[in-house]
Each structure stands twice: as C-alpha cells, then as structure tokens.
Coordinates of C-alpha atoms in Angstrom, one line a residue:
Chain A
M1 CA -0.3 -0.2 0.0
A2 CA 1.1 3.9 -0.6
F3 CA 2.2 5.6 2.0
L4 CA 1.4 8.9 0.8
E5 CA -1.9 8.6 -1.5
L6 CA -2.8 11.8 -3.6
I7 CA -6.1 10.9 -5.6
D8 CA -7.6 12.9 -8.4
V9 CA -6.9 16.4 -5.9
V10 CA -8.6 19.8 -7.6
K11 CA -7.8 23.2 -6.5
H12 CA -9.5 26.0 -7.6
F13 CA -8.8 30.2 -7.1
G14 CA -11.6 31.3 -7.8
R15 CA -12.0 30.8 -11.2
H16 CA -8.8 29.4 -11.7
T17 CA -7.9 26.1 -11.7
A18 CA -4.7 25.6 -9.9
V19 CA -4.5 21.6 -9.9
Q20 CA -6.0 19.5 -11.6
G21 CA -7.5 15.7 -11.4
F22 CA -3.8 15.1 -9.4
T23 CA -3.7 11.5 -8.9
L24 CA -0.2 10.4 -7.5
S25 CA 0.8 7.3 -4.9
A26 CA 4.5 7.5 -3.2
Q27 CA 6.1 4.3 -1.2
E28 CA 7.1 4.4 1.3
G29 CA 11.1 6.2 1.8
E30 CA 10.7 7.6 -1.7
L31 CA 11.6 11.3 -3.4
I32 CA 9.1 11.9 -5.9
S33 CA 10.1 15.8 -7.6
F34 CA 7.2 17.4 -8.5
L35 CA 8.5 19.5 -12.2
G36 CA 7.1 22.0 -13.6
G37 CA 7.7 26.0 -15.5
S38 CA 6.2 28.6 -13.0
G39 CA 2.5 28.7 -12.1
C40 CA 1.9 24.8 -13.8
G41 CA 0.3 23.9 -10.0
K42 CA 3.0 22.3 -8.5
T43 CA 3.8 25.1 -5.0
T44 CA -0.7 24.4 -4.8
T45 CA -0.2 20.8 -4.7
L46 CA 2.9 20.9 -2.4
R47 CA 0.7 23.5 0.1
M48 CA -2.4 20.9 -0.1
I49 CA -0.6 18.2 1.4
A50 CA 1.6 20.6 4.4
G51 CA -2.0 21.8 4.8
F52 CA -1.4 25.6 4.1
E53 CA -4.5 25.4 1.2
V54 CA -7.6 22.8 1.4
P55 CA -8.4 21.2 -1.3
T56 CA -11.4 21.8 -3.4
A57 CA -11.9 17.7 -4.4
G58 CA -10.2 15.0 -4.0
R59 CA -8.5 12.9 -0.7
I60 CA -5.0 13.2 0.4
L61 CA -3.5 9.9 2.4
I62 CA -0.5 10.0 4.9
S63 CA -0.9 6.1 6.0
G64 CA -4.0 5.3 5.1
R65 CA -5.3 8.4 7.2
D66 CA -7.4 11.1 5.2
V67 CA -5.7 14.4 6.6
V68 CA -7.5 16.9 4.2
P69 CA -9.5 17.6 7.7
V70 CA -6.2 17.5 9.6
A71 CA -4.6 21.5 10.5
P72 CA -1.6 21.7 9.3
N73 CA 0.5 21.8 12.9
R74 CA -1.7 18.3 13.4
R75 CA -0.2 16.6 10.2
G76 CA 3.5 15.5 11.1
V77 CA 4.5 16.8 8.1
G78 CA 8.0 18.4 8.0
M79 CA 8.4 21.5 5.7
V80 CA 11.5 22.9 4.5
F81 CA 10.5 26.7 2.4
Q82 CA 12.8 28.3 0.0
N83 CA 13.9 31.1 1.9
Y84 CA 14.9 28.8 4.5
A85 CA 12.0 30.4 6.7
L86 CA 14.4 29.9 9.9
F87 CA 13.1 31.9 13.6
P88 CA 15.4 35.0 13.2
N89 CA 14.9 35.4 17.2
M90 CA 16.3 31.6 18.2
T91 CA 19.8 30.6 17.3
V92 CA 20.3 27.1 15.4
A93 CA 19.7 24.7 18.0
R94 CA 16.4 26.8 19.4
N95 CA 15.7 26.3 15.7
I96 CA 15.9 22.4 15.7
G97 CA 14.2 22.3 19.0
F98 CA 11.2 23.9 18.1
G99 CA 8.9 21.8 17.0
L100 CA 9.8 18.9 20.2
R101 CA 9.5 22.0 22.3
V102 CA 6.3 23.0 20.9
A103 CA 4.9 19.1 21.6
G104 CA 6.3 19.2 25.1
R105 CA 8.9 16.9 25.0
P106 CA 11.4 16.6 27.8
G107 CA 14.5 19.4 27.8
S108 CA 16.9 16.2 27.6
E109 CA 15.1 14.6 24.8
I110 CA 15.6 17.5 23.1
S111 CA 18.8 18.2 23.6
R112 CA 20.0 14.9 22.7
R113 CA 18.0 15.4 19.1
V114 CA 19.4 18.6 18.3
D115 CA 22.9 17.6 19.1
E116 CA 21.9 14.3 16.5
M117 CA 20.5 17.1 13.8
L118 CA 23.6 19.0 14.3
E119 CA 25.6 16.1 13.5
L120 CA 23.4 15.2 10.4
I121 CA 24.4 18.2 8.8
H122 CA 27.9 18.3 9.9
M123 CA 27.0 21.8 11.4
S124 CA 28.0 21.0 15.5
E125 CA 29.9 24.0 16.0
F126 CA 27.1 26.1 14.6
R127 CA 24.5 25.3 17.1
E128 CA 24.5 29.0 19.3
R129 CA 24.5 30.7 15.6
Y130 CA 21.7 32.7 14.8
P131 CA 20.4 32.6 11.2
H132 CA 21.8 36.5 10.3
Q133 CA 25.0 34.7 11.2
M134 CA 25.2 32.2 8.7
S135 CA 24.9 32.1 4.8
G136 CA 22.5 30.9 2.6
G137 CA 23.4 26.8 2.4
Q138 CA 24.1 27.0 5.9
Q139 CA 20.6 28.3 6.9
Q140 CA 18.7 25.6 4.4
R141 CA 21.1 22.4 6.0
V142 CA 19.4 24.3 9.6
A143 CA 16.2 24.1 8.2
L144 CA 16.3 20.7 6.8
A145 CA 17.2 19.4 10.5
R146 CA 14.5 21.8 12.0
A147 CA 12.5 19.6 10.2
L148 CA 13.5 16.1 10.6
A149 CA 13.6 16.6 14.2
I150 CA 10.2 16.4 15.0
R151 CA 10.7 12.6 12.8
P152 CA 8.0 13.5 10.4
S153 CA 6.2 10.6 8.3
V154 CA 6.5 13.0 4.7
L155 CA 9.2 16.1 4.2
L156 CA 7.9 18.4 2.2
L157 CA 11.1 20.8 0.9
D158 CA 9.5 23.9 -0.9
E159 CA 12.4 24.8 -4.2
P160 CA 14.5 24.5 -1.3
L161 CA 17.8 25.2 -3.6
S162 CA 16.3 28.0 -5.7
A163 CA 18.0 30.6 -3.8
L164 CA 21.5 29.5 -3.7
D165 CA 24.1 29.5 -6.5
A166 CA 25.0 27.2 -8.6
K167 CA 27.7 25.1 -6.6
I168 CA 26.1 25.4 -3.7
R169 CA 22.7 24.0 -5.1
V170 CA 24.9 20.6 -6.6
R171 CA 26.5 20.3 -3.0
L172 CA 23.4 20.4 -1.4
R173 CA 21.0 18.3 -3.0
A174 CA 24.1 15.6 -2.8
E175 CA 23.3 16.2 1.0
I176 CA 19.7 16.4 0.7
R177 CA 19.4 13.2 -1.0
A178 CA 21.9 11.2 1.3
I179 CA 20.1 12.1 4.3
Q180 CA 16.6 10.9 3.1
R181 CA 18.1 8.1 1.8
S182 CA 19.8 7.7 5.7
L183 CA 16.3 8.1 7.1
G184 CA 14.3 6.2 5.1
I185 CA 11.8 9.5 4.6
T186 CA 9.2 9.5 2.3
T187 CA 9.8 12.9 0.6
I188 CA 7.9 15.4 -2.3
Y189 CA 10.8 17.9 -3.4
V190 CA 9.3 20.5 -5.3
T191 CA 11.3 22.3 -8.5
H192 CA 11.5 23.9 -11.8
D193 CA 15.1 22.6 -12.2
Q194 CA 15.2 19.9 -14.5
E195 CA 19.5 18.6 -13.7
E196 CA 18.1 19.1 -9.5
A197 CA 14.9 16.7 -10.2
L198 CA 16.9 14.2 -12.7
S199 CA 19.9 14.1 -10.1
I200 CA 18.0 13.7 -7.4
S201 CA 14.7 11.8 -7.5
D202 CA 13.5 8.1 -7.7
R203 CA 10.1 9.2 -9.8
I204 CA 9.7 12.8 -11.6
V205 CA 6.1 14.5 -11.4
V206 CA 6.5 16.3 -14.9
M207 CA 3.7 19.6 -14.6
K208 CA 1.4 21.5 -16.6
D209 CA -1.5 23.9 -16.1
G210 CA -2.2 21.9 -13.2
R211 CA -2.1 18.3 -14.7
I212 CA 0.0 15.5 -14.5
E213 CA 2.2 15.4 -17.9
Q214 CA 3.7 12.4 -17.0
V215 CA 5.1 10.5 -14.2
G216 CA 8.4 8.0 -14.1
T217 CA 11.6 7.5 -13.0
P218 CA 14.4 9.9 -14.4
F219 CA 15.6 7.4 -16.7
E220 CA 12.0 7.0 -18.2
I221 CA 11.2 10.7 -18.6
Y222 CA 14.7 11.7 -20.0
N223 CA 14.6 8.9 -22.3
R224 CA 10.4 8.2 -23.2
P225 CA 8.9 11.5 -22.7
A226 CA 4.9 11.0 -23.4
T227 CA 4.4 14.0 -24.7
G228 CA 5.8 17.1 -26.8
F229 CA 5.7 19.3 -23.6
V230 CA 8.0 16.3 -21.2
A231 CA 10.6 16.1 -24.5
S232 CA 11.2 19.5 -24.8
F233 CA 10.8 20.8 -21.3
I234 CA 13.6 17.8 -20.2
G235 CA 17.1 18.7 -21.3
S236 CA 17.6 19.6 -25.1
S237 CA 15.5 17.2 -27.7
N238 CA 15.3 17.2 -31.8
A239 CA 11.0 17.2 -32.4
L240 CA 10.7 16.2 -36.2
R241 CA 8.1 16.8 -37.7
A242 CA 7.5 13.5 -39.6
V243 CA 4.9 11.9 -42.1
A244 CA 3.3 8.7 -41.2
V245 CA 4.4 6.0 -43.5
H246 CA 3.9 2.6 -41.9
P247 CA 2.7 3.7 -38.2
E248 CA 1.9 0.2 -37.1
Q249 CA 5.7 -0.6 -38.0
G250 CA 6.7 2.6 -37.2
T251 CA 7.9 4.0 -40.0
A252 CA 7.7 8.0 -41.0
S253 CA 9.2 10.0 -43.7
V254 CA 11.1 13.3 -43.0
D255 CA 11.6 15.2 -46.0
G256 CA 11.3 12.6 -48.5
Q257 CA 13.7 10.2 -46.2
E258 CA 12.0 7.4 -44.4
I259 CA 13.0 6.6 -41.0
S260 CA 11.8 4.0 -38.6
A261 CA 10.8 4.5 -34.3
A262 CA 11.0 1.4 -32.6
R263 CA 7.7 1.6 -31.6
P264 CA 4.1 2.2 -33.5
L265 CA 3.2 5.9 -34.5
P266 CA 0.3 7.2 -33.1
A267 CA -0.9 8.2 -36.0
L268 CA -2.4 7.0 -39.7
A269 CA -0.9 6.9 -42.5
G270 CA -0.5 10.0 -44.7
Q271 CA -0.8 11.8 -40.8
E272 CA 1.9 14.3 -39.5
V273 CA 3.9 13.4 -36.3
R274 CA 6.4 14.1 -34.3
L275 CA 9.4 12.4 -33.4
Q276 CA 11.7 13.3 -30.6
I277 CA 15.7 12.1 -30.8
R278 CA 17.4 13.7 -28.3
P279 CA 21.0 15.2 -29.8
E280 CA 23.1 12.8 -27.8
A281 CA 21.9 9.7 -29.4
I282 CA 22.6 11.1 -33.0
S283 CA 26.0 10.9 -35.2
L284 CA 27.4 12.1 -37.6
H285 CA 28.1 8.8 -40.2
N286 CA 31.0 8.1 -39.8
G287 CA 31.2 3.9 -41.0
V288 CA 28.8 3.1 -37.5
A289 CA 26.0 1.3 -38.3
H290 CA 22.2 2.8 -37.7
N291 CA 19.0 1.8 -39.2
N292 CA 18.2 5.3 -39.4
H293 CA 19.7 7.8 -41.7
L294 CA 19.0 11.0 -42.6
R295 CA 21.1 13.4 -45.3
G296 CA 21.4 17.4 -44.5
T297 CA 23.3 20.3 -44.7
L298 CA 25.4 21.3 -42.0
V299 CA 24.6 25.1 -40.9
N300 CA 26.0 25.6 -37.6
V301 CA 28.7 24.4 -35.7
V302 CA 28.1 26.1 -31.7
F303 CA 31.4 24.7 -29.1
L304 CA 30.1 24.4 -25.6
G305 CA 33.3 23.0 -24.1
S306 CA 32.7 19.4 -22.9
I307 CA 30.3 18.6 -26.3
V308 CA 30.0 20.0 -29.2
R309 CA 26.4 20.5 -30.9
L310 CA 26.4 20.8 -34.7
V311 CA 23.0 21.7 -36.4
V312 CA 22.0 20.2 -39.7
S313 CA 19.5 20.7 -42.0
T314 CA 17.2 17.9 -43.7
G315 CA 15.5 21.0 -45.7
G316 CA 12.3 21.5 -43.5
S317 CA 13.6 19.9 -40.5
E318 CA 16.8 21.3 -38.6
L319 CA 18.5 18.4 -35.9
M320 CA 20.6 19.3 -33.5
L321 CA 23.7 16.2 -33.3
D322 CA 25.6 16.8 -29.8
M323 CA 29.4 15.0 -30.2
F324 CA 32.0 14.3 -26.7
N325 CA 35.3 17.3 -27.8
N326 CA 38.6 16.3 -28.3
P327 CA 41.9 18.1 -29.3
H328 CA 41.4 15.4 -32.5
L329 CA 38.0 16.1 -33.5
A330 CA 37.5 17.0 -37.0
L331 CA 34.9 18.6 -38.1
P332 CA 33.4 19.3 -41.5
E333 CA 33.0 22.4 -43.2
V334 CA 29.5 24.2 -42.9
G335 CA 27.5 24.5 -45.7
S336 CA 29.0 20.9 -46.6
T337 CA 26.3 18.1 -47.0
V338 CA 26.7 15.0 -44.3
T339 CA 24.4 12.7 -43.3
V340 CA 24.1 11.6 -39.8
G341 CA 22.6 8.3 -38.5
F342 CA 20.9 7.2 -35.0
A343 CA 19.1 4.0 -33.9
P344 CA 15.2 3.8 -34.0
E345 CA 15.3 3.4 -29.9
A346 CA 16.5 6.3 -29.8
C347 CA 13.5 8.1 -32.3
V348 CA 10.3 8.6 -30.1
P349 CA 7.3 9.2 -31.0
L350 CA 5.3 12.4 -28.8
E351 CA 1.8 11.7 -28.3
T352 CA -0.6 14.2 -30.7
N353 CA -2.0 15.5 -27.7
G354 CA 0.8 17.1 -26.2
E355 CA 3.0 20.5 -27.4
Chain B
M1 CA 49.3 72.0 -19.4
S2 CA 48.2 67.9 -19.4
T3 CA 49.2 67.9 -16.1
T4 CA 47.5 70.6 -14.5
M5 CA 44.6 69.2 -16.1
T6 CA 45.0 65.7 -14.9
A7 CA 45.0 67.7 -11.5
R8 CA 42.1 69.7 -11.5
S9 CA 40.2 66.8 -12.5
F10 CA 41.5 64.5 -10.0
A11 CA 40.9 67.6 -7.6
A12 CA 37.1 68.4 -8.7
P13 CA 35.3 65.8 -7.3
G14 CA 37.9 66.3 -4.1
A15 CA 36.9 69.9 -4.0
A16 CA 32.8 69.2 -4.7
A17 CA 32.4 66.6 -2.3
R18 CA 34.0 69.0 0.8
R19 CA 31.6 71.8 -0.7
R20 CA 28.6 69.5 -0.3
K21 CA 29.9 67.8 3.0
G22 CA 29.9 71.7 3.9
W23 CA 26.6 72.5 3.2
S24 CA 25.4 69.5 4.6
S25 CA 27.1 70.3 8.1
L26 CA 25.9 73.5 7.9
W27 CA 22.1 72.4 7.5
L28 CA 22.7 69.9 10.2
V29 CA 24.0 73.0 12.7
L30 CA 20.8 74.8 11.7
G31 CA 18.7 72.7 12.1
G32 CA 20.1 71.5 15.9
L33 CA 20.1 75.3 16.8
Y34 CA 16.2 75.6 15.4
F35 CA 15.4 72.1 17.3
F36 CA 17.8 72.7 20.9
L37 CA 17.9 76.8 20.9
P38 CA 14.1 76.5 22.8
L39 CA 14.6 73.9 24.7
L40 CA 18.1 75.3 26.2
A41 CA 15.9 78.6 26.4
T42 CA 13.1 76.7 28.5
F43 CA 15.2 74.9 30.5
L44 CA 17.1 78.4 31.1
F45 CA 14.1 79.8 32.0
S46 CA 12.9 77.0 34.6
L47 CA 15.9 77.3 36.4
H48 CA 15.5 81.5 37.2
G49 CA 12.7 80.0 40.0
K50 CA 14.6 81.8 42.8
K51 CA 15.1 85.7 42.1
G52 CA 18.8 86.3 41.5
A53 CA 20.0 82.4 41.7
L54 CA 20.0 79.6 39.2
S55 CA 18.1 76.8 40.8
F56 CA 16.0 73.6 40.5
I57 CA 13.4 75.4 42.7
A58 CA 10.3 75.0 40.1
Y59 CA 11.3 71.3 39.6
A60 CA 11.2 70.5 43.0
H61 CA 7.4 72.7 43.1
V62 CA 6.6 70.3 40.3
F63 CA 7.6 67.6 42.3
R64 CA 6.5 68.5 45.6
D65 CA 2.8 69.3 44.4
P66 CA 0.4 66.5 45.2
E67 CA -1.8 66.9 41.9
F68 CA 2.0 66.1 39.9
L69 CA 2.1 62.5 40.8
H70 CA -2.0 62.1 41.4
T71 CA -2.1 63.3 37.6
F72 CA 0.9 61.7 36.2
S73 CA -0.4 58.4 37.8
F74 CA -3.4 58.3 36.3
S75 CA -2.6 59.1 32.6
L76 CA 0.2 56.3 33.0
E77 CA -2.3 54.1 34.6
M78 CA -4.4 55.3 31.1
A79 CA -1.0 55.2 29.1
V80 CA -0.3 51.2 29.9
V81 CA -4.4 50.2 30.1
T82 CA -4.8 51.7 26.6
I83 CA -1.1 50.4 25.0
A84 CA -2.9 46.6 26.1
A85 CA -5.6 47.2 25.1
G86 CA -4.2 49.1 21.7
L87 CA -1.8 46.0 21.1
A88 CA -4.5 43.3 21.7
L89 CA -6.8 44.9 19.3
M90 CA -4.1 46.1 17.2
I91 CA -1.3 43.0 16.4
P92 CA -4.4 40.4 15.7
T93 CA -5.5 43.1 12.5
A94 CA -2.4 43.4 11.5
I95 CA -1.4 40.0 11.0
W96 CA -4.9 39.2 9.6
V97 CA -4.6 41.7 7.5
N98 CA -1.0 40.6 6.0
L99 CA -1.8 36.8 6.2
R100 CA -5.7 36.5 4.9
L101 CA -7.2 40.1 4.1
P102 CA -4.8 41.7 2.1
R103 CA -7.5 43.3 0.2
A104 CA -8.9 44.6 3.9
R105 CA -5.4 47.3 4.2
A106 CA -7.4 50.0 2.0
L107 CA -10.1 49.9 4.4
I108 CA -7.8 49.9 7.8
E109 CA -5.8 52.6 6.2
V110 CA -8.8 55.1 6.0
F111 CA -9.6 54.2 9.3
A112 CA -5.7 55.4 10.3
L113 CA -6.5 58.8 9.1
L114 CA -9.6 59.4 10.6
P115 CA -8.1 60.3 13.9
F116 CA -5.8 63.1 11.8
V117 CA -8.8 64.3 10.1
I118 CA -11.8 64.2 12.4
P119 CA -10.5 66.5 15.5
P120 CA -10.6 65.2 19.3
I121 CA -13.1 67.6 20.1
V122 CA -15.4 65.7 17.8
L123 CA -15.2 62.9 18.2
V124 CA -15.2 63.5 22.2
F125 CA -18.7 65.4 21.9
G126 CA -19.3 62.1 20.0
L127 CA -18.5 59.7 22.3
I128 CA -20.4 61.5 25.0
R129 CA -23.4 61.5 23.5
M130 CA -23.7 58.1 22.4
Y131 CA -22.6 56.9 25.9
S132 CA -24.1 58.8 28.4
R133 CA -27.5 57.2 28.5
P134 CA -28.8 54.3 27.9
P135 CA -27.9 51.4 26.9
V136 CA -24.9 51.9 26.8
M137 CA -23.7 54.0 29.6
L138 CA -19.9 55.1 29.8
V139 CA -19.8 58.5 30.1
T140 CA -18.3 57.9 34.1
S141 CA -16.4 55.4 33.0
P142 CA -12.7 55.7 32.5
V143 CA -13.6 52.9 29.8
L144 CA -14.8 55.7 27.9
L145 CA -11.8 57.5 27.9
I146 CA -9.3 54.6 27.2
A147 CA -11.4 53.7 24.1
G148 CA -11.0 57.3 23.1
Y149 CA -7.7 56.6 23.8
V150 CA -7.1 54.2 21.2
V151 CA -8.9 55.4 18.6
L152 CA -6.4 58.6 18.9
S153 CA -3.3 55.7 19.0
F154 CA -5.2 54.0 16.8
P155 CA -3.0 54.8 13.0
Y156 CA 0.4 55.0 15.1
I157 CA 0.0 51.2 16.5
F158 CA -1.3 49.9 13.6
R159 CA 1.0 51.5 11.4
S160 CA 4.4 50.5 13.5
V161 CA 2.5 46.7 14.0
D162 CA 2.3 46.7 9.7
A163 CA 5.6 47.8 9.3
G164 CA 7.1 45.8 11.8
L165 CA 4.9 42.3 10.1
R166 CA 5.9 43.5 6.7
A167 CA 9.8 43.2 7.8
I168 CA 9.9 39.9 8.4
D169 CA 8.4 37.1 6.0
L170 CA 5.2 36.4 7.7
R171 CA 3.8 34.1 6.1
V172 CA 6.3 31.3 5.6
L173 CA 7.0 31.8 9.3
T174 CA 3.6 31.1 10.7
E175 CA 3.8 28.2 8.2
A176 CA 7.1 27.3 9.5
A177 CA 5.8 27.0 13.4
Q178 CA 3.0 25.4 12.0
S179 CA 4.8 22.3 9.8
L180 CA 6.6 22.1 12.7
G181 CA 3.0 21.7 15.2
A182 CA 2.7 25.0 16.9
R183 CA -0.9 25.9 17.1
W184 CA -1.7 29.6 16.9
S185 CA -0.8 31.0 20.4
T186 CA 2.6 29.6 20.4
T187 CA 3.0 30.8 16.7
L188 CA 2.0 34.4 18.0
F189 CA 3.7 34.2 21.4
R190 CA 7.4 32.5 20.5
V191 CA 7.4 33.6 16.9
V192 CA 5.9 36.5 15.7
L193 CA 6.2 38.1 18.6
P194 CA 9.9 38.2 19.2
N195 CA 10.2 39.2 16.0
I196 CA 8.1 42.1 16.1
R197 CA 9.4 43.1 19.4
V198 CA 11.2 46.5 18.4
S199 CA 7.7 47.6 16.3
V200 CA 5.7 46.3 19.5
L201 CA 8.2 48.5 21.6
S202 CA 8.0 51.9 19.3
A203 CA 3.7 51.4 18.8
A204 CA 3.8 51.5 22.5
F205 CA 5.6 54.9 23.7
L206 CA 4.2 56.4 20.8
T207 CA 0.8 55.6 22.0
F208 CA 2.5 56.4 25.8
S209 CA 3.5 60.1 24.9
I210 CA 0.0 60.6 22.9
V211 CA -1.7 59.0 26.1
V212 CA 0.4 61.4 28.1
G213 CA 0.2 64.8 26.9
E214 CA -3.8 64.3 25.5
L215 CA -5.7 67.7 26.7
T216 CA -9.1 67.7 24.9
L217 CA -10.5 63.4 25.5
A218 CA -9.1 63.9 29.5
V219 CA -10.9 68.0 29.9
M220 CA -13.9 67.0 28.3
L221 CA -14.4 63.5 29.9
A222 CA -13.5 65.0 33.5
W223 CA -10.4 62.8 34.4
P224 CA -7.4 64.1 36.1
A225 CA -4.8 63.4 33.7
F226 CA -2.0 65.0 32.8
G227 CA -2.4 66.9 30.2
P228 CA -5.3 69.3 31.7
Y229 CA -2.8 70.1 34.8
M230 CA 0.5 70.9 32.2
A231 CA -2.2 73.2 30.7
L232 CA -3.3 74.5 34.4
V233 CA -0.1 74.8 35.9
G234 CA 1.1 77.0 32.4
R235 CA -1.6 78.9 32.7
D236 CA -1.2 79.7 36.2
L237 CA 2.6 79.6 37.2
A238 CA 5.7 81.2 35.6
Y239 CA 8.7 78.6 36.0
E240 CA 7.0 74.6 36.3
P241 CA 5.5 74.9 33.4
A242 CA 9.0 75.9 31.6
A243 CA 9.9 72.8 34.0
L244 CA 7.1 70.2 33.1
A245 CA 7.9 70.9 29.5
V246 CA 11.6 69.9 30.3
I247 CA 10.8 66.4 32.5
S248 CA 8.1 65.6 29.3
F249 CA 10.9 66.1 26.8
L250 CA 13.5 64.0 29.0
L251 CA 10.8 61.5 29.4
T252 CA 10.1 61.4 25.9
W253 CA 13.6 60.6 24.8
G254 CA 13.7 58.3 27.7
S255 CA 11.3 56.3 25.8
L256 CA 13.4 56.8 22.5
A257 CA 16.4 55.5 24.5
V258 CA 15.1 51.9 25.8
I259 CA 13.5 51.6 21.9
Q260 CA 16.7 51.9 20.9
L261 CA 18.2 49.6 23.4
A262 CA 15.9 47.0 22.5
S263 CA 16.4 46.9 19.1
R264 CA 19.8 46.9 19.5
G265 CA 19.9 43.6 22.3
G266 CA 17.8 41.1 20.7
R267 CA 17.9 39.0 17.6
G268 CA 14.0 40.2 16.1
Q269 CA 14.1 42.9 13.0
G270 CA 17.8 42.4 13.0
P271 CA 19.9 43.1 9.8
T272 CA 20.3 40.2 7.7
A273 CA 23.9 39.2 6.6
G274 CA 25.2 36.0 5.1
G275 CA 28.0 34.3 6.5
V276 CA 30.5 32.3 4.7
H277 CA 29.6 29.0 3.1

C-alpha cells in the first residue's frame, strides 16, 4: 500500500484552476519531485499536502489516513521552504528544537535530538549562531534539520535550493538525497530545475497547467517522454515533424527520407507525427551502422566546452546533434552535405495531444 | 598643461565633495539650533524660579505638588491600559490583514486616517452623546477615555505593527511554525511577537506619548489627567510649566532610548547578512 496518496485532487482559486485531477501514490521512503514551470501547480499541490491549502476536491492520504480535515500543525509533515524560514530570534539549536519544545518533549530529549540533527548536517559548531550569522546554504541545512527533528512522516521541500548559488546547490542536493536515503523518509521535492529533479529523484512528476503530464523515473522521463511538453521541458531534444508511412511498423518520412522508430506511431498513414530524438543519440555517419540515416546540410557548429553541437538542416527540419569534444575532432565545414544516423530506439513518437 | 588638467580633474571631485559636506554640516547645525535653542531657553528659564540665582526650585515645586504625581500616575495607568488594549486589538488585526485579508488594507488605511481628520473635540462630543444615555452608559467610566485614546493611537499602533510584520516574512514564518506543530497562540508568542518586538515597543511608546500629553478627551470627560494638569500649571504659574516641558522631553527621550536599546539587544528585526559558505 502506498504511504502517501493523492486521489483526484483539485484546487480552484476563484475561477482559476491551479490543480486538476492530480492522482499520485508514493511508497514509503520514496523521493518524488514535482517538476514544471511557474504556475504549473506544483507548489499548490505541495501546500495541500502540508495543509496550508485546502483541496477543492479529492483526498490526500498519509499512511491510509485522510489528512484533508487535519490542521497543518497536526499532520506530522515536515516542510523546508525556499527562503529557509528560520526563526530570526532563535539560535540554530533553538530553531532545530522548536518542534520538540512545542510538542512538550523533555529538555534532555530535545538536547539529544538537536545534537543528532547538528551532526547529521555537519554543523555542530554552529549550535549557538543566529540565522543572520550564517550563509544561505548553512541556513537551509539548519532548516532541513529543523524539519527532520520532529521525525515527520512526510518531508516536503519547496524549491529548497533555488535561492542558492550553483555550486552550493549541487553540493546541497547531494546532501539532501543522502540524508533522505539514510532516514528512509518519504519526500516530495518541488523544483523547476530539471537537472536537480533528474539527479535527486526516485520518480518525477512533470506538471503543466495544473495537470500531470508524465510520472516516471528520471530515466523514463528523459528517454521516453510521453508528450511533446515533457520532451521539450526535459533536456535538449529534437522534435522532428514527419509523415507516418507505416504507423504500425513505426516508419515515417522526414522531408522525403524514410526513418523508423522502435514503436508504432500514434497516427494514421499520411498524417503528421512528431518524433523526439535527443541530440546525444544522433551521430555523424562515419561508418557506424545505424538503421536510420538522414542527409542534410551542416548549417552551424556551436562549441560548448565538453561537447560540440552541430545543427543539420534536412530541408524542412533542423536537427541538433552533440559530439564529445576532443583535441583531434575533425568536423566537416559549415555548408557541406552530411549524413547523420540514429537508432530506431532513439526515435520516440510523441503523443499528439502534447505540445 | 596636461598635468595641470589632470591634477584639476582629480581635485575637482574632492572639492565638490567638500563643498557638499560643508553645506550638509551647515544645514545640520541650523536644524540643531532650531530644535535645541528653544529647549535650552526653556531649560534656562526653568532655572530662574529663585530670584537672582539659578536653581532647580521649579522642578522641586513640580515634584512636591501632589497633583503632579496624582495626574501623572493616572495618565500612566491610562497609558498602560491603552497600550495593552491597543496592541491586543491591532496585532491580531495587522496579522490577519497581512496573512488572510490583504484587500482589507485599503479599508484599514482609511480608518487610520480618521483620527487625523476628525478633531479630538468632535470625537469626544460624539462619544459623550453616544455613551451618556442607555443602553450603554460609559461616560463616567474610564473605559470611554481609554476607548478614545485607543482611537487616537490607532494609526500609530497599526502602522508600527504593520511595518514590523512587513519587515519579516510573516506567512512563511507562521507556516514554518505550524508545520513544526505549533498552534496559533504558540506561533504568535514565540515566533511573531519576538520578531516584531521593536515595532511593538515603538507603538507602545508612541501611544504612551499621546496619552500622557492628551488634553481634549481628558478635559471633556473630566478626568484628572496629566495633560489638563500641564495646561493648568501653564496658565497659573511661570517657571513650573517650563520645568514640566523639560521633564516631558526627558520622558520622551528616555522612551526613545529604551527603543534603541531594545532594538540593539535582541535578534528580532535584526540585520540579515550572509556569512561564509
């Protein structure tokens, strides 16, 4: 049985629908990211789990118990906020021990738990500091320790790293994941950063306009996007416009050149279909055997450091392909005719209801 | 030539800055004289109570007058109750407006202007007319005086508390406290109030100043307050009113000093700066 369940959750703000038909089951110890752009409903959904917003319809179950009628302070849900939300009038130790003091735990237990939490976040020497005496990264670690100190049944993180600089973000997300794994706590992580979601999650929920676009593991979301939106939102990708030739066999025509996908196409013969191919799945035809080949003109070469991105025009479409950079890389001239190749498995037909 | 020009171009900003600083100092001195000279004159005048010598006799007269202590303690009592009533009314209101009813802010702003546009004499006549007959007879009760003081101090209390609440991230702090299991009362007393302490103190001292110096309500409702006492002394005596004015100034400055000390002492509403990563 799932530990955290959202069943057909809907949220309206006046006439605006923020979340619609949201259904999700999270297993105990799972870390699920809600990923999407601004206004997609990810934070609203998180706030409904926390109890700060009341769903217009639907149920939210934690360990089988419907928590919708339960006040936020009685849900046993820990929350970490984007801007840390540490209490400025309290030291680190008092911030971490706040939830336990409120619960009326004995002083010795509070002190022991605070020590444990400080050790967990490697900040024992910061015990008596005030929030304003620490950096953003340190404050967020304390906020995490404070949320965990009460031993919550579910941990909610609302874009916890978005106020931090890039290096700290990468380091802290690894720490958060390690702590989450070591405690085995069911966690919902809201982010608009796809790299963050891909690197930290057991599963990702991609959202758009209050709806779930796709739920899957990072591998599934990246390699088998269900919709055009997911394909375009996660990583770089080519969305080729093609005409279905033998849809059941997965063959389609791109500017008169036939290619095949590993899956049947969601269109009838003669209808337009969109095929998603990641730039790193395409290579210049240099003797490597590929089932799919497309001839075109090299229109641009972009140097991106560790990779070199080539843009090839097939006439009606443009394809990006990425090659690892190395000092001996010999690239064709811009304007020359090239052949690119890719495997049928790399060619993912997109659902027509997507972007 | 070029050396001269270079030297001049380097010298010019320095000279301009010096000129600006000179003007600033001049205006500061003039402002200081405008403020302190009358005060100094009042203080010096208050020392002339004894013919041919400088003395604190006027102050001694003031402190020896039983009416001083009586009226001052009455006003002090009224001020304390007004502060308590005003804060009890305004803090939840300001929190509610900030958290749940941001649209009500416009209405509250209008209410906050009313004590400035309605003269106290009009207010007190309205109060007397309203509460001097059944069903609510309050005209002989200090409750009516306190209610009037709360109305007069409303803009100051609300604006101070509201400014304090806006300076902290009220919504997130309250939600953080709630997610940790805190009830509303716990959140208010352990999280919100300590973080707006300076604003609350500021509201309290502004209210204190208003109540202690207030004349119209106290006279019209016939209460032995400090304001009417000062007016009476000013009418009948020469040096004692000057001594009272100086004492009032000292009380106000003392209040401001307490606010300053309180704002330095704690962590609430303190600066936020990042440390090392």
